[in-house]
PDB file of C-alpha atoms in Angstrom:
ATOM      1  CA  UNK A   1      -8.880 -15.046   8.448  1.00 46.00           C
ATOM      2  CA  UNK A   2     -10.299 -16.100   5.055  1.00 47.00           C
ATOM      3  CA  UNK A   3     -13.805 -14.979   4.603  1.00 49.00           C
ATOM      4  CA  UNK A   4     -16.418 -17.502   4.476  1.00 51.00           C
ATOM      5  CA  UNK A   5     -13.680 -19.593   6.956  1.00 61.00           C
ATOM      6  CA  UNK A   6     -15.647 -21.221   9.784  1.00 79.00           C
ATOM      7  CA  UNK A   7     -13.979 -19.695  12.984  1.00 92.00           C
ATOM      8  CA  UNK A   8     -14.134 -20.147  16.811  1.00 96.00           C
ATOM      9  CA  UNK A   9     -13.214 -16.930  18.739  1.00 98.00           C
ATOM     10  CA  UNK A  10     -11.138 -18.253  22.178  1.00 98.00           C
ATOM     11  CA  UNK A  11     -10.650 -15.387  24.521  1.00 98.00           C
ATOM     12  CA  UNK A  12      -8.839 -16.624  28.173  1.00 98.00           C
ATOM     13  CA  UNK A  13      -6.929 -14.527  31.108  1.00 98.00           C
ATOM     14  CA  UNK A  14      -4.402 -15.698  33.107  1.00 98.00           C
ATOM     15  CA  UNK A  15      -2.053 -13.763  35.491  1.00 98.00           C
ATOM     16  CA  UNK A  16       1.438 -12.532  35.267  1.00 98.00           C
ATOM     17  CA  UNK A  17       3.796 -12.731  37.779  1.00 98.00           C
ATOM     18  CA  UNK A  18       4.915  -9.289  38.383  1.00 97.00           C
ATOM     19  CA  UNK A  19       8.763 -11.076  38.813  1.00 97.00           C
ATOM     20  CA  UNK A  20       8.305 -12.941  35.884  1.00 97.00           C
ATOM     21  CA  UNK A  21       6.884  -9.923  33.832  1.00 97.00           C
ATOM     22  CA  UNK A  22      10.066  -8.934  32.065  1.00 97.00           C
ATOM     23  CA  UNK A  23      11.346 -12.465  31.110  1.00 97.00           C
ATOM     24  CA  UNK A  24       7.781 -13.407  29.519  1.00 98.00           C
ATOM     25  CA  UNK A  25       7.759 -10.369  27.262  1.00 98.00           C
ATOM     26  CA  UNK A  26      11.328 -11.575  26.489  1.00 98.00           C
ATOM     27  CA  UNK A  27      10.226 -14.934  25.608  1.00 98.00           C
ATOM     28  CA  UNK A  28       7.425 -13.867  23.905  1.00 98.00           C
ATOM     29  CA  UNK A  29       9.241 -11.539  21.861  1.00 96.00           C
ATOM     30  CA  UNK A  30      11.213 -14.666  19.681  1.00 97.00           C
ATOM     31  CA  UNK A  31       8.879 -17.415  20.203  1.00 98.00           C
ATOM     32  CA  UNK A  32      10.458 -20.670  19.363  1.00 98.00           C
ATOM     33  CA  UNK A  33       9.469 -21.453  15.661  1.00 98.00           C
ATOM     34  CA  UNK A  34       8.582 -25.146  16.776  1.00 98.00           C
ATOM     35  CA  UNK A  35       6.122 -24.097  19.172  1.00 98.00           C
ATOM     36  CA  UNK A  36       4.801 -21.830  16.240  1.00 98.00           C
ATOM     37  CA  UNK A  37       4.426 -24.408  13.883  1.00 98.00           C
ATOM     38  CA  UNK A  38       2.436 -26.293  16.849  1.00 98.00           C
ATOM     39  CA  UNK A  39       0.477 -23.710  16.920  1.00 98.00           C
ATOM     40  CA  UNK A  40      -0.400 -23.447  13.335  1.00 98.00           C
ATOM     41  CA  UNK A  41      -0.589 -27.318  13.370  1.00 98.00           C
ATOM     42  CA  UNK A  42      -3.317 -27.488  16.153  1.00 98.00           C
ATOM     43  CA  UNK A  43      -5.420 -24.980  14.564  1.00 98.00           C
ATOM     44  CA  UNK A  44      -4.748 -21.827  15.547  1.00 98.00           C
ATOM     45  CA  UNK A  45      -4.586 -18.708  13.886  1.00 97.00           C
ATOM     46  CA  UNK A  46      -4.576 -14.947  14.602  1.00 98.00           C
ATOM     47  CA  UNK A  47      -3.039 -15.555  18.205  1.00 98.00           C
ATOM     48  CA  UNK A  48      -2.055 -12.278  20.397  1.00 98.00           C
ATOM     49  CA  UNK A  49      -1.703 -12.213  23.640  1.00 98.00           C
ATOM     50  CA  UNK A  50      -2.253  -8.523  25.545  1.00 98.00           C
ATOM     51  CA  UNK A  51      -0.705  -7.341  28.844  1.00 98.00           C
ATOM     52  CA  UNK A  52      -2.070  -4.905  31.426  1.00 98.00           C
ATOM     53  CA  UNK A  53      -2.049  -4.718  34.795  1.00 96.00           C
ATOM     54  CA  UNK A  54      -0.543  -7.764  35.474  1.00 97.00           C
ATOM     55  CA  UNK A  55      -2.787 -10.066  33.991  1.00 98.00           C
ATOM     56  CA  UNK A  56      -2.739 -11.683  30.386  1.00 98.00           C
ATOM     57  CA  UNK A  57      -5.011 -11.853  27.608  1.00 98.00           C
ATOM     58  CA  UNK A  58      -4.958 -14.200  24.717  1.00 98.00           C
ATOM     59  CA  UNK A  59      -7.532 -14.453  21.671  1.00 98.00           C
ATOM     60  CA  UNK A  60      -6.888 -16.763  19.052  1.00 98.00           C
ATOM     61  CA  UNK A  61      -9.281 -18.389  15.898  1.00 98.00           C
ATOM     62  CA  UNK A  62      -9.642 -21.804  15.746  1.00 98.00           C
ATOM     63  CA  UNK A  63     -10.277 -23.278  12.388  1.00 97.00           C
ATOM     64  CA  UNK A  64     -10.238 -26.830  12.689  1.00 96.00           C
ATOM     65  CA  UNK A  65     -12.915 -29.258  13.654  1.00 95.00           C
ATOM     66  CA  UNK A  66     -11.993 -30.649  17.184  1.00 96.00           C
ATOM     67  CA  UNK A  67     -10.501 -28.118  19.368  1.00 96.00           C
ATOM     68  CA  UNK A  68     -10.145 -30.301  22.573  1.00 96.00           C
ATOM     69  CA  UNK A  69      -8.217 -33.104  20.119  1.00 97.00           C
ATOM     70  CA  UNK A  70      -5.859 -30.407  18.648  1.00 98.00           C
ATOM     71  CA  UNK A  71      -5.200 -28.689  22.258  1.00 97.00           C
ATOM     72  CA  UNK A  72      -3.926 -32.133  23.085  1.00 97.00           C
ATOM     73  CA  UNK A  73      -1.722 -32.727  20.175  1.00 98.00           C
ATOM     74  CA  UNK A  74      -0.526 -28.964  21.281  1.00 98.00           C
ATOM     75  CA  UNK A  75       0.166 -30.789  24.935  1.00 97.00           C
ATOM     76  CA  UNK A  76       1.630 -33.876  23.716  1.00 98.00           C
ATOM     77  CA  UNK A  77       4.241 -31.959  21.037  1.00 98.00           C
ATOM     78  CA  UNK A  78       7.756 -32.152  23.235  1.00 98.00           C
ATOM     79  CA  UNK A  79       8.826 -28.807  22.130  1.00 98.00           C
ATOM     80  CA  UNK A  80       5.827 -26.893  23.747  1.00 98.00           C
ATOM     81  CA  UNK A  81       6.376 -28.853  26.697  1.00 98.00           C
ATOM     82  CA  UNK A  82      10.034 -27.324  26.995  1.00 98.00           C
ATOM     83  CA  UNK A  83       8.256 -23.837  26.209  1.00 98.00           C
ATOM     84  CA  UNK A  84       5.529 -24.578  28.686  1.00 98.00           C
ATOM     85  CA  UNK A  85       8.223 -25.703  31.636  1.00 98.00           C
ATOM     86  CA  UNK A  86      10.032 -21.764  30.931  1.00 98.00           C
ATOM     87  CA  UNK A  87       6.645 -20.169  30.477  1.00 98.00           C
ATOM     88  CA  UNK A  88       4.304 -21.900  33.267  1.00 97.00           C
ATOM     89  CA  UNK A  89       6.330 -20.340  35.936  1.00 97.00           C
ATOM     90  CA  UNK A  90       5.515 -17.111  34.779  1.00 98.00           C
ATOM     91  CA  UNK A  91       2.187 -17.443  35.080  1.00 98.00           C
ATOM     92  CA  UNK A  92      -1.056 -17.988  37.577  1.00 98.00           C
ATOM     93  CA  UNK A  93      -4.111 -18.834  37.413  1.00 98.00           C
ATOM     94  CA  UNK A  94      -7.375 -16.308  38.353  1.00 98.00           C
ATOM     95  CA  UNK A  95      -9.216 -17.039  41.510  1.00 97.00           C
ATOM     96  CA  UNK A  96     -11.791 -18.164  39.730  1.00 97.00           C
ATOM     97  CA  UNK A  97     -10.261 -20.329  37.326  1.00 98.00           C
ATOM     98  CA  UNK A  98     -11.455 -24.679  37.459  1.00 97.00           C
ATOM     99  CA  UNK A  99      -8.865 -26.650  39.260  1.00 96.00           C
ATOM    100  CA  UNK A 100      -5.755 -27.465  36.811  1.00 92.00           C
ATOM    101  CA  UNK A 101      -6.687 -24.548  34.553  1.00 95.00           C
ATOM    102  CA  UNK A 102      -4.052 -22.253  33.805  1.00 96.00           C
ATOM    103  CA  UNK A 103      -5.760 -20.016  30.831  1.00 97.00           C
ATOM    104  CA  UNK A 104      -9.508 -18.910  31.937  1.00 98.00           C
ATOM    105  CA  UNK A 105     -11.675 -18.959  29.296  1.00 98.00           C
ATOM    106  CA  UNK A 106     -13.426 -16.196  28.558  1.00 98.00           C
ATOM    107  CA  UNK A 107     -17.203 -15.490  27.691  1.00 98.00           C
ATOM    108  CA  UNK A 108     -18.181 -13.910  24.344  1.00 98.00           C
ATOM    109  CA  UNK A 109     -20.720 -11.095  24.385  1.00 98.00           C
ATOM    110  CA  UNK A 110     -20.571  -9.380  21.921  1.00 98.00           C
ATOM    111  CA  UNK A 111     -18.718  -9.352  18.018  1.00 98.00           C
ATOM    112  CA  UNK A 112     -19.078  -7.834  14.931  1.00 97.00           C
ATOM    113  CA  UNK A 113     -17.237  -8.605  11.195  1.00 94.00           C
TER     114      UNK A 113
ATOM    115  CA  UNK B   1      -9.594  -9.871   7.486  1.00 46.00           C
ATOM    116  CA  UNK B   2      -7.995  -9.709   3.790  1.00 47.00           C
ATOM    117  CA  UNK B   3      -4.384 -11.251   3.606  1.00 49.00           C
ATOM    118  CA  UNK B   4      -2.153  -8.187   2.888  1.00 51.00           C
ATOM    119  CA  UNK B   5      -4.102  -5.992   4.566  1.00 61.00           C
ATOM    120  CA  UNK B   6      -2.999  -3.411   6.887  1.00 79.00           C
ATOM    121  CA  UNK B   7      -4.562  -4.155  10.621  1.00 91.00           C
ATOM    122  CA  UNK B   8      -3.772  -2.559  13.799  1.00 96.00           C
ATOM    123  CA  UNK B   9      -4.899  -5.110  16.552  1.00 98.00           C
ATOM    124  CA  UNK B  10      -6.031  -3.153  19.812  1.00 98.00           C
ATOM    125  CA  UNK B  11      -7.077  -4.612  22.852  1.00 98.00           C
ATOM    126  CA  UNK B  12      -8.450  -2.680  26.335  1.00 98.00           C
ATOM    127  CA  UNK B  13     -10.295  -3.340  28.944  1.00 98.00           C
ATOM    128  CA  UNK B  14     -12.832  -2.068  31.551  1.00 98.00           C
ATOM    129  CA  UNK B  15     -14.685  -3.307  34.642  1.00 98.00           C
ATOM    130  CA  UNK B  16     -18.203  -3.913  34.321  1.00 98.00           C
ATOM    131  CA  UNK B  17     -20.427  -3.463  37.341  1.00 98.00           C
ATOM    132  CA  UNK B  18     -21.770  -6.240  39.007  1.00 97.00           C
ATOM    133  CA  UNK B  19     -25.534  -4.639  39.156  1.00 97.00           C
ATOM    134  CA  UNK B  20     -25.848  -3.801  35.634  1.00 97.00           C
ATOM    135  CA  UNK B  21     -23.713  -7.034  33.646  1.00 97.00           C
ATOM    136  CA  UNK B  22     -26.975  -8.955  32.705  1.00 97.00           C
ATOM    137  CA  UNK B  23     -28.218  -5.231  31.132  1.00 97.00           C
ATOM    138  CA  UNK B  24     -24.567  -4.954  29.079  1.00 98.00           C
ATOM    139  CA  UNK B  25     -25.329  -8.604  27.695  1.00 98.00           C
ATOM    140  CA  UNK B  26     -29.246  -8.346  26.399  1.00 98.00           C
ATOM    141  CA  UNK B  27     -27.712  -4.584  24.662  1.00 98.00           C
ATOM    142  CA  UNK B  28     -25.074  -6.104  22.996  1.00 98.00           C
ATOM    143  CA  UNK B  29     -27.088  -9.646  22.055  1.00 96.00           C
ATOM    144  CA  UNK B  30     -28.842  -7.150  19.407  1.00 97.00           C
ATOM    145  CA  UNK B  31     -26.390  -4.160  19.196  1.00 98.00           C
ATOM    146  CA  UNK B  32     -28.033  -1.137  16.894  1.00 98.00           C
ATOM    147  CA  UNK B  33     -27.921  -1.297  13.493  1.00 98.00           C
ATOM    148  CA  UNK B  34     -26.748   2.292  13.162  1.00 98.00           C
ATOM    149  CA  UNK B  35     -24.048   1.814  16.296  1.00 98.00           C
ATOM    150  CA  UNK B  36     -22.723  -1.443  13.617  1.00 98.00           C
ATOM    151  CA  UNK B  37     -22.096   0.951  10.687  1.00 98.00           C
ATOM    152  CA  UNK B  38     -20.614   3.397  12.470  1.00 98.00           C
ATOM    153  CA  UNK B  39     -17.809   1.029  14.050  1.00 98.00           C
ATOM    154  CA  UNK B  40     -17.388   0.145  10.252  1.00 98.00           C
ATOM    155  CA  UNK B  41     -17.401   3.434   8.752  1.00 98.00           C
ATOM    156  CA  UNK B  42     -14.688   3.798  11.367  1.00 98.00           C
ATOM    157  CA  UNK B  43     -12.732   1.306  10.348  1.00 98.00           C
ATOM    158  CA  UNK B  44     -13.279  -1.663  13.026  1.00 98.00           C
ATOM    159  CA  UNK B  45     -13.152  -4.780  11.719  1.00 97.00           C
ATOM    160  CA  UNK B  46     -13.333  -8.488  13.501  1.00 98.00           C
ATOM    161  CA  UNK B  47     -14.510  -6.978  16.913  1.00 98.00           C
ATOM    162  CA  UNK B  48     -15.171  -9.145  19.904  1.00 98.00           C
ATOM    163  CA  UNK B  49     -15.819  -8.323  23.498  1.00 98.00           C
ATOM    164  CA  UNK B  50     -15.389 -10.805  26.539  1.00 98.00           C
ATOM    165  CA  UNK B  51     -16.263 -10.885  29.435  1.00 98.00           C
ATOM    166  CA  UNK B  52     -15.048 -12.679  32.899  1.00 98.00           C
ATOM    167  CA  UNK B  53     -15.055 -11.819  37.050  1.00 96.00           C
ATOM    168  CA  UNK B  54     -16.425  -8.503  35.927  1.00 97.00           C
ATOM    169  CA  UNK B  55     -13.807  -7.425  33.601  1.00 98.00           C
ATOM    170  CA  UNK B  56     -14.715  -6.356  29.916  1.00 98.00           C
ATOM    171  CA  UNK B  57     -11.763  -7.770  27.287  1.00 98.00           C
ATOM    172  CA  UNK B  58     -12.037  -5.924  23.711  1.00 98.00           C
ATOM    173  CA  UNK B  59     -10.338  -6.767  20.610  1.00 98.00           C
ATOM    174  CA  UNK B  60     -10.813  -5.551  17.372  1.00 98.00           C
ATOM    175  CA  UNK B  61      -8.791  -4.591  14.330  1.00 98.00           C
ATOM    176  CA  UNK B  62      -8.458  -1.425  12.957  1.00 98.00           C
ATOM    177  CA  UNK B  63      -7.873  -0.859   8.759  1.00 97.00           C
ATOM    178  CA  UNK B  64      -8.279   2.757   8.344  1.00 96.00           C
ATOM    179  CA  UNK B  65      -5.149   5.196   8.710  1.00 95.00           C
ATOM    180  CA  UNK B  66      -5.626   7.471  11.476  1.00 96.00           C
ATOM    181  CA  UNK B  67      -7.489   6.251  14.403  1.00 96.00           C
ATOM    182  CA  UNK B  68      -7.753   8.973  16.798  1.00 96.00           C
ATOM    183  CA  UNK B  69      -9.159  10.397  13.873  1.00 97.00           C
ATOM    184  CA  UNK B  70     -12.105   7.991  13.361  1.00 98.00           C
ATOM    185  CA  UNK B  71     -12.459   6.906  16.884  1.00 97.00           C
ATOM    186  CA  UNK B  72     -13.780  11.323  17.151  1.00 97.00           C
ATOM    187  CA  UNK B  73     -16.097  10.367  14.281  1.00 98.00           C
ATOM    188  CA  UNK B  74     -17.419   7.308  16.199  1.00 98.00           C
ATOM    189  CA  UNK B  75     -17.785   9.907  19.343  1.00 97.00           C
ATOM    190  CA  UNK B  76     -19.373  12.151  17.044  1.00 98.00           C
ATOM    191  CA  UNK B  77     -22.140  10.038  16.044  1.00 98.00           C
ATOM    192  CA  UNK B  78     -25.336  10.774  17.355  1.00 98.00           C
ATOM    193  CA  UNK B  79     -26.816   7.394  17.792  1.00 98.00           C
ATOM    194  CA  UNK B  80     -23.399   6.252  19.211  1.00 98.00           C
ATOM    195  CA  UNK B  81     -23.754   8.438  21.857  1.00 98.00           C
ATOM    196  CA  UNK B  82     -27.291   7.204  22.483  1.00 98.00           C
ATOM    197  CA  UNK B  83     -25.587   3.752  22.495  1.00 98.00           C
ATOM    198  CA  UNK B  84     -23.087   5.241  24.898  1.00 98.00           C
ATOM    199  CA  UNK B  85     -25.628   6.532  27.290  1.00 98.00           C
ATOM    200  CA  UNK B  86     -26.634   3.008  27.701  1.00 98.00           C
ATOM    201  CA  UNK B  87     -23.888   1.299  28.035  1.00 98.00           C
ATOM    202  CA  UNK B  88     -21.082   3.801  30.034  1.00 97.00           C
ATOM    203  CA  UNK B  89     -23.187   3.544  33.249  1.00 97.00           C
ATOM    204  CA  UNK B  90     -22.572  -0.124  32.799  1.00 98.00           C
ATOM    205  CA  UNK B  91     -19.094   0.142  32.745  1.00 98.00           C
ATOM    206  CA  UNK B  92     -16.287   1.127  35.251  1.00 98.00           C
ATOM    207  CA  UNK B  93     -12.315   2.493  34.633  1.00 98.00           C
ATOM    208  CA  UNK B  94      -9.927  -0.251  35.785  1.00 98.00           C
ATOM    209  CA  UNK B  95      -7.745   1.436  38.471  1.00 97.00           C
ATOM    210  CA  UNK B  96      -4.542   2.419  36.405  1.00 97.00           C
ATOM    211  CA  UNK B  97      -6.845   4.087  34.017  1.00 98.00           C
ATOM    212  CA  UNK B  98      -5.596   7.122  32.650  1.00 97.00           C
ATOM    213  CA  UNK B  99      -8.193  10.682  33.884  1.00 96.00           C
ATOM    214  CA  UNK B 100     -11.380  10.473  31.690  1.00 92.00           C
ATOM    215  CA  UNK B 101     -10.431   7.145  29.977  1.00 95.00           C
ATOM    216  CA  UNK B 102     -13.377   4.304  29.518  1.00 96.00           C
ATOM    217  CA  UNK B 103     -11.703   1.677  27.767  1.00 97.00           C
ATOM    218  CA  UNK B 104      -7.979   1.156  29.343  1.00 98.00           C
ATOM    219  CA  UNK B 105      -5.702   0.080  25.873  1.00 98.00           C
ATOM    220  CA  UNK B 106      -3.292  -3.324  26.737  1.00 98.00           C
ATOM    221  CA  UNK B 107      -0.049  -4.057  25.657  1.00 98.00           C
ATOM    222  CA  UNK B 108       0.403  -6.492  22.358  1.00 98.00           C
ATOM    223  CA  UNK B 109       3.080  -8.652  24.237  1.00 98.00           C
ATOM    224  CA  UNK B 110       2.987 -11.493  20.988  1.00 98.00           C
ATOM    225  CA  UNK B 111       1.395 -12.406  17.746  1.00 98.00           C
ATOM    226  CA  UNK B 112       1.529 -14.850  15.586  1.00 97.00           C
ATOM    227  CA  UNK B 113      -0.613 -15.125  11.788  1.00 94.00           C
TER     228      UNK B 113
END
């Protein structure tokens, strides 16, 4: 990110389906360039998304000034939703996540520059 | 970080134990000065841990050109290992955890700038 940049750290989990493992890495590996723009549009920057043990891990930086307002322009864009339907199989929520949540957030404790 | 800039992005993970998570917080809510330079002078940059259900998320980027190298000189330090003597009891391998590993390193399955 640029320096001096305000910045919101998002960290969330979700599962992977261990059947569904190989096809999301697939997926993931030539991400539609629509959905990236999306992306970019709503906000986001610095997105990776880690695998282990069968559960996901995304952190992203949010740069713009309503993040619940560009998450829904992310929901509303047709595109993603034709990404989502391929992708949303692949995935399940944590036991603990709210009802409707796919992507738990995460709590920061710690960072450093 | 700087655009143009060479970054490794690692992420990993560890469990943190039930008994001891509201210790790990209040540590790292005022992390030691010392332990903060020498995560620098190792070339960590942009480092955030999460934390959710008792699982520890790291990511951080690394800018120097031979990590194992500087992770020894972080393991070197003596103050980091004063830091470590608080914090490791805290903390718990994951299950898939390779013999004598802390932190378990995850798989980069996307990115995007």
């Amino acid at each position: 990110m640029t320096s001096g940049e305000a910045v919101e750290r998002h960290g969330s989990m979700v599962r992977l389906r261990a059947d569904h493992e190989a096809e999301y890495v697939r997926l993931h590996a030539e991400v539609w360039p629509e959905v990236l723009q999306q992306i970019r549009a709503s906000g986001i920057r610095n997105y990776t998304i880690f695998l282990r043990d069968g559960l996901l891990f995304s952190y992203y930086e949010y740069v713009g000034d309503d993040h619940a307002r560009d998450m829904a322009a992310m929901a509303a864009d047709p595109v993603t939703q034709d990404w989502w339907r391929l992708t949303d199989p692949c995935q399940q929520p944590v036991d603990t996540a709210e009802p409707g949540e796919l992507w738990a957030p995460l709590r920061q404790v710690f960072h450093a520059d």
